[in-house]
Amino acid sequence: MIKRWLYGVIPHVFTSVFNPASEKLAYYDILRKEGYSHFPYPFAKAYLELPVEVMDDPQKGLPYVLHDGNKRLYYPREWTPERIRKNYRSLRIEQDPRHAHHYIDNRAELRGRTLLDVGAAEGIFSLDVIEEVKAVYLFECEKQWIEALHATFEPWAEKVTIVQKFVGNSNDATHTTLDRFAEEQQLQSPVFLKMDIEGAECEALIGGGDFTVYQQLGVCHLRLSPQGGRTGYCLVSHQTRMPLQTPGRIHILQASPAARRHSWQQ
């Protein structure tokens, strides 16, 4: 009740009076009506009540849930069933087309493309489009996810590569630039680049200047720092898709292989 008033009722009244055109008003309206939530979207309630059956794979010793019909999405062996349910529901909310965090509107956008999933985590985005893409490179450095990713993508092992390196603007044993990686793998257009690497996206794009110009890119999802300390100017054409504005997040479309390079600034 206290949070409903602090985060919903009071801000809604204040904003309605002093800034009625604010896009945040929709958030406050939901919070004052439904109560405090990390997911202030009118559609989120259905996902939060979604029954999620967590199963165990005795051969791999890993828990999993069935996603998108019969695809097994594996989780770290130390995760509890309740933690898995909570995580899976939040993933479903974030990838709903009405959520600002969703990456694509149609899986056909990735048909025949090579997907670079930078910041793959559990890999649900790549799992969603695995039948559409030509190849997938999963960039993930958190050890808790590596075993689970191998298990999840085992049925498609011939076109999935897990890369345990950070993507940035330098090259060493634990880091790679997009330029170096594209050169080493001899990547060919078209490529779909998804990034969600906790504020390091600008460094990654600095290290991929040539790559981003000469590849036919799909969508980059950038999670900029909440403080706004990292800002950048996109390549050429960009488009935001935010049903409800989420501070610090922006989607960028870049489809022209002949686009001139724009500098990213910090």
Coordinates of C-alpha atoms in Angstrom, one line a residue:
M1 CA 0.0 0.0 0.0
I2 CA 2.8 2.4 0.9
K3 CA 4.6 1.7 -2.5
R4 CA 1.3 2.2 -4.3
W5 CA 1.1 5.7 -2.9
L6 CA 4.8 6.6 -3.2
Y7 CA 5.3 5.3 -6.7
G8 CA 1.8 5.6 -8.1
V9 CA -0.8 7.8 -6.5
I10 CA 1.3 10.8 -5.5
P11 CA 3.4 11.0 -8.7
H12 CA 0.2 10.6 -10.8
V13 CA -1.5 13.5 -9.0
F14 CA 1.6 15.7 -9.2
T15 CA 2.3 14.9 -12.9
S16 CA -1.4 15.3 -13.8
V17 CA -1.3 18.8 -12.4
F18 CA 2.2 20.1 -13.4
N19 CA 3.1 18.0 -16.5
P20 CA 0.0 16.4 -18.0
A21 CA 1.7 15.7 -21.3
S22 CA 4.4 13.5 -19.7
E23 CA 4.8 10.0 -21.0
K24 CA 5.5 8.9 -17.5
L25 CA 1.8 9.5 -16.6
A26 CA 0.9 6.1 -18.1
Y27 CA 3.3 4.4 -15.8
Y28 CA 2.0 6.1 -12.7
D29 CA -1.6 5.4 -13.7
I30 CA -0.8 1.6 -13.8
L31 CA 1.0 1.7 -10.4
R32 CA -1.8 3.6 -8.7
K33 CA -4.4 1.1 -10.0
E34 CA -2.5 -2.2 -9.8
G35 CA 0.1 -1.5 -7.1
Y36 CA 3.8 -1.3 -7.3
S37 CA 5.5 -3.5 -9.9
H38 CA 8.8 -3.8 -11.7
F39 CA 6.7 -4.3 -14.9
P40 CA 4.3 -1.3 -15.1
Y41 CA 2.6 -2.5 -18.3
P42 CA -1.1 -3.2 -18.7
F43 CA -0.3 -6.6 -20.3
A44 CA 2.2 -7.7 -17.7
K45 CA -0.3 -9.3 -15.2
A46 CA -1.1 -12.1 -17.6
Y47 CA 2.6 -13.1 -17.7
L48 CA 3.1 -12.7 -13.9
E49 CA 0.3 -15.3 -13.4
L50 CA 1.6 -17.6 -16.2
P51 CA 2.0 -21.2 -14.9
V52 CA 5.6 -22.3 -15.5
E53 CA 6.6 -25.9 -15.0
V54 CA 10.2 -26.3 -14.1
M55 CA 11.6 -29.7 -15.1
D56 CA 14.9 -31.5 -14.5
D57 CA 17.1 -33.2 -17.1
P58 CA 18.6 -36.2 -15.3
Q59 CA 21.3 -36.7 -17.9
K60 CA 22.5 -33.1 -17.9
G61 CA 21.7 -32.4 -14.3
L62 CA 20.1 -29.1 -15.3
P63 CA 16.7 -27.6 -14.8
Y64 CA 14.7 -26.3 -17.8
V65 CA 11.4 -24.9 -19.0
L66 CA 9.7 -25.6 -22.3
H67 CA 9.6 -22.5 -24.4
D68 CA 7.9 -21.8 -27.7
G69 CA 6.3 -25.2 -27.8
N70 CA 8.9 -27.9 -27.2
K71 CA 12.2 -26.0 -27.1
R72 CA 14.1 -26.6 -23.8
L73 CA 15.5 -23.4 -22.2
Y74 CA 18.0 -24.5 -19.7
Y75 CA 19.1 -22.7 -16.5
P76 CA 22.1 -23.0 -14.2
R77 CA 22.0 -26.0 -12.0
E78 CA 22.1 -24.0 -8.8
W79 CA 18.9 -22.0 -9.6
T80 CA 15.8 -22.8 -7.6
P81 CA 12.5 -23.5 -9.4
E82 CA 11.0 -20.3 -8.0
R83 CA 13.9 -18.2 -9.3
I84 CA 13.5 -19.8 -12.7
R85 CA 9.8 -19.1 -12.8
K86 CA 10.3 -15.5 -11.9
N87 CA 13.1 -15.1 -14.5
Y88 CA 11.1 -16.8 -17.3
R89 CA 8.0 -14.7 -16.7
S90 CA 10.1 -11.5 -16.8
L91 CA 11.7 -12.6 -20.0
R92 CA 8.3 -13.2 -21.6
I93 CA 7.2 -9.8 -20.5
E94 CA 10.3 -8.1 -22.0
Q95 CA 9.9 -9.8 -25.3
D96 CA 6.3 -9.0 -25.7
P97 CA 5.8 -6.7 -28.8
R98 CA 4.2 -4.1 -26.5
H99 CA 7.3 -3.9 -24.3
A100 CA 10.1 -1.3 -24.9
H101 CA 12.7 -4.1 -24.5
H102 CA 11.5 -6.3 -27.3
Y103 CA 14.0 -6.7 -30.1
I104 CA 12.0 -7.6 -33.2
D105 CA 8.4 -7.4 -34.4
N106 CA 8.6 -10.4 -36.7
R107 CA 11.0 -13.4 -36.7
A108 CA 11.1 -13.1 -40.5
E109 CA 13.4 -10.1 -40.0
L110 CA 16.2 -12.5 -39.2
R111 CA 15.5 -15.0 -42.0
G112 CA 18.8 -16.0 -43.6
R113 CA 20.9 -13.7 -41.4
T114 CA 23.8 -14.3 -39.2
L115 CA 22.9 -13.3 -35.6
L116 CA 25.4 -11.8 -33.2
D117 CA 23.7 -12.1 -29.8
V118 CA 26.0 -9.9 -27.7
G119 CA 25.1 -10.4 -24.1
A120 CA 23.2 -13.6 -24.7
A121 CA 22.5 -14.5 -21.0
E122 CA 20.1 -17.5 -21.1
G123 CA 19.8 -17.1 -24.9
I124 CA 16.0 -16.8 -25.2
F125 CA 16.2 -14.3 -28.1
S126 CA 18.4 -16.6 -30.1
L127 CA 16.2 -19.6 -29.2
D128 CA 13.1 -17.8 -30.5
V129 CA 14.7 -17.3 -34.0
I130 CA 17.0 -20.3 -34.2
E131 CA 15.0 -21.8 -37.2
E132 CA 15.2 -18.5 -39.1
V133 CA 18.9 -17.6 -38.8
K134 CA 21.7 -19.0 -40.9
A135 CA 24.1 -19.0 -37.9
V136 CA 24.3 -17.7 -34.3
Y137 CA 27.2 -16.4 -32.3
L138 CA 26.3 -16.2 -28.6
F139 CA 28.6 -13.8 -26.7
E140 CA 28.4 -14.5 -23.0
C141 CA 31.1 -14.4 -20.3
E142 CA 29.1 -15.2 -17.2
K143 CA 30.2 -18.7 -16.2
Q144 CA 26.7 -19.6 -14.8
W145 CA 25.2 -19.4 -18.3
I146 CA 27.8 -21.3 -20.4
E147 CA 26.7 -24.8 -19.4
A148 CA 23.1 -23.9 -19.8
L149 CA 23.7 -22.4 -23.2
H150 CA 25.4 -25.5 -24.5
A151 CA 22.5 -27.6 -23.3
T152 CA 19.8 -25.3 -24.8
F153 CA 21.4 -25.1 -28.2
E154 CA 22.6 -28.7 -28.4
P155 CA 19.9 -29.6 -31.1
W156 CA 21.3 -26.8 -33.3
A157 CA 25.0 -27.2 -32.5
E158 CA 26.0 -27.1 -36.1
K159 CA 25.0 -23.4 -36.5
V160 CA 25.6 -22.1 -33.0
T161 CA 28.9 -20.9 -31.6
I162 CA 29.4 -19.7 -28.0
V163 CA 32.0 -17.0 -27.6
Q164 CA 33.3 -16.4 -24.1
K165 CA 34.7 -12.9 -24.8
F166 CA 33.7 -9.4 -23.9
V167 CA 32.9 -7.2 -27.0
G168 CA 34.4 -3.8 -26.8
N169 CA 37.1 -1.5 -28.3
S170 CA 40.2 -3.7 -27.6
N171 CA 41.5 -7.1 -28.5
D172 CA 43.1 -9.5 -26.0
A173 CA 42.6 -12.9 -24.5
T174 CA 39.2 -12.0 -23.0
H175 CA 38.1 -9.1 -25.3
T176 CA 37.3 -8.7 -28.9
T177 CA 36.1 -5.9 -31.2
L178 CA 33.4 -6.4 -33.7
D179 CA 35.9 -5.6 -36.5
R180 CA 38.4 -8.3 -35.4
F181 CA 35.6 -10.8 -34.9
A182 CA 34.1 -10.2 -38.3
E183 CA 37.5 -10.5 -39.9
E184 CA 38.4 -13.7 -38.1
Q185 CA 35.0 -15.3 -38.9
Q186 CA 34.8 -13.8 -42.4
L187 CA 31.3 -12.7 -41.7
Q188 CA 29.2 -11.9 -44.7
S189 CA 26.1 -9.8 -45.0
P190 CA 23.3 -9.8 -43.9
V191 CA 24.0 -9.7 -40.2
F192 CA 21.7 -9.0 -37.3
L193 CA 23.4 -7.4 -34.3
K194 CA 21.7 -7.5 -30.9
M195 CA 23.5 -5.9 -27.9
D196 CA 22.6 -5.8 -24.3
I197 CA 25.9 -5.5 -22.4
E198 CA 25.1 -3.2 -19.4
G199 CA 26.3 0.1 -20.8
A200 CA 29.3 -1.1 -22.8
E201 CA 27.5 -0.8 -26.1
C202 CA 29.3 2.5 -27.1
E203 CA 32.7 0.9 -26.6
A204 CA 31.5 -2.1 -28.7
L205 CA 30.4 0.2 -31.5
I206 CA 33.6 2.1 -31.4
G207 CA 35.4 -1.2 -31.9
G208 CA 33.1 -2.1 -34.8
G209 CA 33.3 1.0 -36.9
D210 CA 34.2 -0.8 -40.1
F211 CA 31.9 -3.7 -39.4
T212 CA 28.9 -1.5 -38.8
V213 CA 29.5 0.4 -42.1
Y214 CA 30.0 -2.5 -44.4
Q215 CA 27.6 -5.1 -43.0
Q216 CA 23.9 -5.0 -43.7
L217 CA 22.8 -4.7 -40.1
G218 CA 19.4 -5.5 -38.6
V219 CA 18.5 -4.1 -35.2
C220 CA 20.9 -3.1 -32.4
H221 CA 19.3 -3.0 -29.0
L222 CA 21.2 -0.6 -26.8
R223 CA 20.9 -0.4 -23.0
L224 CA 22.6 2.9 -22.2
S225 CA 23.6 3.7 -18.7
P226 CA 20.8 4.9 -16.4
Q227 CA 22.7 8.0 -15.5
G228 CA 22.9 9.0 -19.1
G229 CA 26.7 9.1 -18.9
R230 CA 27.1 7.3 -22.2
T231 CA 25.5 8.9 -25.3
G232 CA 26.0 8.3 -28.9
Y233 CA 25.0 9.3 -32.4
C234 CA 23.8 6.4 -34.5
L235 CA 25.0 5.5 -37.9
V236 CA 22.5 7.0 -40.2
S237 CA 18.9 6.0 -39.9
H238 CA 17.3 5.2 -36.5
Q239 CA 13.9 4.6 -35.2
T240 CA 12.7 4.2 -31.6
R241 CA 10.0 1.7 -30.8
M242 CA 8.7 2.4 -27.3
P243 CA 5.0 1.9 -26.5
L244 CA 5.8 3.2 -23.1
Q245 CA 9.1 5.1 -22.7
T246 CA 11.8 3.4 -20.8
P247 CA 14.7 5.7 -19.8
G248 CA 18.1 4.8 -21.1
R249 CA 17.0 2.3 -23.8
I250 CA 16.9 2.9 -27.5
H251 CA 16.4 0.6 -30.6
I252 CA 18.4 1.5 -33.7
L253 CA 17.8 0.4 -37.2
Q254 CA 20.6 0.4 -39.8
A255 CA 20.0 -1.4 -43.1
S256 CA 22.3 0.4 -45.6
P257 CA 25.6 -1.3 -46.3
A258 CA 26.8 1.9 -48.0
A259 CA 26.1 4.1 -45.0
R260 CA 28.8 6.5 -44.0
R261 CA 30.4 6.1 -40.6
H262 CA 29.2 8.3 -37.7
S263 CA 31.3 8.7 -34.6
W264 CA 30.1 7.4 -31.2
Q265 CA 30.8 9.8 -28.4
Q266 CA 31.0 9.4 -24.7

